[in-house]
Amino acid sequence: MALQPIDHFCETLDPHVKKAITAASVGSTNAQKAILERDYPGDKTDHLRSLANAIKGGDLAGNLEKAVASLERNGITVLFAKDGAEARDIIYNIIKEREAKNVVKIKSMTTEEIELNHFLQEKGMDVVETDLGELIIQIENEKPSHIVKPAIHRTRGDIAESFVKHNIAEKYDDNPNHLTLAARKYLREKYFAADVVVSGANYVLAEEGAIVLCTNEGNSRFSMAGAKTHIALVGFEKVIPSAKELAVFLNLLARSATGQTSTAYTDFVAGPGKSKNSPKEMFLVFLDNGRSDILASESAEILKCIRCGACMNRCPVFRLVGGHAYRATYPGPLGIVLSPLLAGDKLATLADLPKACSLCGACGEVCPAKIPLPDLILKNRDKVKKQHIHVPNDINFWPFKLLATTPWMWKSAMAMSKAANFLPLSWIKFGPAGRWFKSRTIPRINGGNFRNWFKKNG
Amino acid sequence: MDKNDFLKRVREASKNRKVVETPKLDCGVVSAMLEGGAKDAFVKNFTSNHGIVVEDFDALVRVLKDNGCKIGVVDAKMDSTLGLEKHFEITREFDRNIPDAYHFGVSIASKAIGESGSMILKDKDTDDRLTTVAPWVHVAVLKESDIVSTLSDGLDGIIDNAYSIFIGAPSKTSDIEGVLVEGVHGPGVEICYIVK
Ligand code: SF4
């Protein structure tokens, strides 16, 4: 029986990286819990999560139509892409028509999803990520390992070396303050040279016709002060009814993502800029890329995701392996649900992901949008099974099924179960059982007496 | 893809979906961060995120000097330079060819929010975004009467111009091993100067 790809990844992961990922994830979960308990005590957090879920469960198609009309009314050119290839072409053509070369990016998972940077760079453009974490991974040609903290897997030493190699810093210095100041200096030149800024959007306000961007670094404002053209790429599920409902999401997002009351900067962009240094034209590209299929499916709830990263911070599997183990843009419980769905007819390539889950249910408990992640993970498992896709380590459960559905067998097994306490299971070093017991123990079996108890007392 | 085809596709996909009516928002949305009045909450929440609040001119001058400021740019939409020219070299135009020449920028805060501890800056009250984002120190001048209580109050009418922003702290990151560093792109020092 072969190992799952995620287990392979875990075995080869540098212990320092593993430790860094675990520490950062555990820290973020604790911070989320503490700040929500402080600011929304009792059942108020749950109430807020229910509101978020209900708002996102509204008339998405109607809100999208309204958003398009409002955005256009505000002077924004709205375009539509059915998939990543079309979105990349649209964005490239806008840039090419302006004979532009210098592009600054504001962190966006949607642009990661369509691999925009790589595409534009191949066309000869200078594309620079302005979020520090994104810059750190971009210069090493890596993908984000977390949707909020993309460079969670990199140590300060790695970053210092990489900054020297790519001429961002003159000499090796691994002090985070100095590294950040070196990036500040490097990015300033990029902001002022930029022709085009490409962003995503955390939300689109249907009634007002605006996009909302949440950042801590303020790279969004700087990018939108330097460049002349702004292009936003947005999944259509980001539309919410109006600014009124936004309060719910702003109150949840930063608390769930980084344990802060709010992000340091929240930008509201409702058209080409009117002040001196600001983009004089704005395009918004709505992306489908499989979303409408998801909307029509029994997994539509995943489209309510606000990309906070809380589910991955809380996930015991993610904490051991980090985001690269998931081989797709979206990692963790979110990714286990979303990535195979976005893969469409290439489901087989990611069919093992729904198994990279212990079904502990913790992700569903921390999700601020109250998405039933464990149920959706099970739905994906079911889909893989129904399509007869074989995944590594696919244990055949028929013996257990037989045992569990044959009362006399079950009764005898229960009666004998305590014998397992005396088996030297940790001595097994080979095969699937050996791999299993290498990092796991089973608790002592103390049960098996319920039937007797029930006969007497029931 | 054609607009109508795209919208039709989303409509079709939603066909069998149970639509939940957008809920009425109640006070459950307001966090415990709104203690005391709007102003007290703003001062507490803004400063807890390392923002600096000053309420008199001398204190403002002191903070600027403490931060090594000598040259500043006062946004052209401000009625006056507040008398800063007596203490610093002041210009009214940000020259993007010398972005690092300015130690501080001064602009108008259109509003502030108690609950979130954020200042709101709007393009309609700002001549040049660069004044607010490029210098190491940014001062936003806020009328005390423009401080509202809740995030919902702050969001009310937020899209009355092409661009608005909530600023609740200096430009910050913890992307390198989780260590907090301020001043990653924009201001490392964010000051709110509250006037009557
Ligand atoms: S699924 Fe929920 S917890 Fe995970 S990133 Fe999305 S909103 Fe956050």
Short mmCIF file of N, CA, C and O and ligand atoms in Angstrom, two decimals, chain A residues 147 256 302 304-312 333-334 363 366-371 373, ligand 1:
data_model
loop_
_atom_site.label_atom_id
_atom_site.label_comp_id
_atom_site.label_asym_id
_atom_site.label_seq_id
_atom_site.Cartn_x
_atom_site.Cartn_y
_atom_site.Cartn_z
N ILE A 147 -2.63 31.03 2.82
CA ILE A 147 -3.32 32.08 2.05
C ILE A 147 -3.17 33.46 2.68
O ILE A 147 -3.32 34.47 1.99
N SER A 256 -10.14 36.68 12.63
CA SER A 256 -9.95 35.26 12.30
C SER A 256 -8.62 35.01 11.59
O SER A 256 -8.05 33.94 11.71
N ILE A 302 -18.91 26.38 -0.04
CA ILE A 302 -17.50 26.76 0.01
C ILE A 302 -17.28 28.14 -0.62
O ILE A 302 -16.29 28.81 -0.35
N LYS A 304 -18.72 30.65 0.16
CA LYS A 304 -18.90 31.68 1.19
C LYS A 304 -17.58 32.03 1.87
O LYS A 304 -17.53 32.88 2.76
N CYS A 305 -16.51 31.37 1.48
CA CYS A 305 -15.21 31.55 2.14
C CYS A 305 -14.73 33.00 2.03
O CYS A 305 -14.81 33.61 0.97
N ILE A 306 -14.21 33.53 3.15
CA ILE A 306 -13.67 34.90 3.12
C ILE A 306 -12.14 34.88 3.17
O ILE A 306 -11.51 35.91 3.44
N ARG A 307 -11.54 33.72 2.92
CA ARG A 307 -10.06 33.60 2.80
C ARG A 307 -9.32 34.13 4.04
O ARG A 307 -8.38 34.91 3.91
N CYS A 308 -9.77 33.67 5.21
CA CYS A 308 -9.10 34.14 6.43
C CYS A 308 -7.97 33.22 6.86
O CYS A 308 -7.08 33.63 7.61
N GLY A 309 -8.02 31.97 6.44
CA GLY A 309 -6.95 31.02 6.80
C GLY A 309 -7.14 30.34 8.15
O GLY A 309 -6.31 29.53 8.56
N ALA A 310 -8.24 30.66 8.85
CA ALA A 310 -8.42 30.08 10.20
C ALA A 310 -8.51 28.55 10.15
O ALA A 310 -8.02 27.87 11.05
N CYS A 311 -9.14 28.03 9.10
CA CYS A 311 -9.32 26.57 9.04
C CYS A 311 -7.98 25.86 8.93
O CYS A 311 -7.75 24.82 9.55
N MET A 312 -7.05 26.43 8.15
CA MET A 312 -5.75 25.76 8.02
C MET A 312 -4.91 25.93 9.28
O MET A 312 -4.21 25.03 9.70
N PRO A 333 -7.97 22.76 4.99
CA PRO A 333 -9.35 22.30 4.79
C PRO A 333 -10.06 23.03 3.64
O PRO A 333 -10.78 22.42 2.86
N LEU A 334 -9.82 24.35 3.55
CA LEU A 334 -10.40 25.08 2.41
C LEU A 334 -9.95 24.44 1.09
O LEU A 334 -10.75 24.19 0.19
N CYS A 363 -11.93 22.48 11.88
CA CYS A 363 -11.99 23.55 10.88
C CYS A 363 -13.38 24.18 10.83
O CYS A 363 -13.53 25.40 10.76
N VAL A 366 -14.03 26.71 13.66
CA VAL A 366 -13.39 28.04 13.67
C VAL A 366 -13.75 28.90 12.46
O VAL A 366 -13.44 30.09 12.44
N CYS A 367 -14.38 28.30 11.46
CA CYS A 367 -14.64 29.07 10.23
C CYS A 367 -15.60 30.23 10.50
O CYS A 367 -16.73 30.02 10.94
N PRO A 368 -15.17 31.47 10.25
CA PRO A 368 -16.03 32.61 10.56
C PRO A 368 -17.27 32.69 9.66
O PRO A 368 -18.24 33.35 10.01
N ALA A 369 -17.21 32.02 8.51
CA ALA A 369 -18.38 32.05 7.62
C ALA A 369 -19.26 30.82 7.87
O ALA A 369 -20.21 30.57 7.14
N LYS A 370 -18.93 30.09 8.92
CA LYS A 370 -19.71 28.90 9.32
C LYS A 370 -19.91 27.92 8.17
O LYS A 370 -21.01 27.39 7.97
N ILE A 371 -18.88 27.71 7.42
CA ILE A 371 -18.96 26.76 6.31
C ILE A 371 -18.80 25.35 6.90
O ILE A 371 -17.86 25.11 7.65
N LEU A 373 -17.23 22.69 6.73
CA LEU A 373 -16.09 22.11 6.00
C LEU A 373 -16.02 20.58 6.11
O LEU A 373 -15.81 19.90 5.10
S1 SF4 C 1 -13.07 28.09 4.76
FE1 SF4 C 1 -13.68 29.38 6.50
S2 SF4 C 1 -11.93 29.27 7.90
FE2 SF4 C 1 -11.19 28.50 5.93
S3 SF4 C 1 -10.30 30.28 4.92
FE3 SF4 C 1 -12.44 30.16 4.27
S4 SF4 C 1 -13.57 31.46 5.70
FE4 SF4 C 1 -11.58 31.08 6.62
#
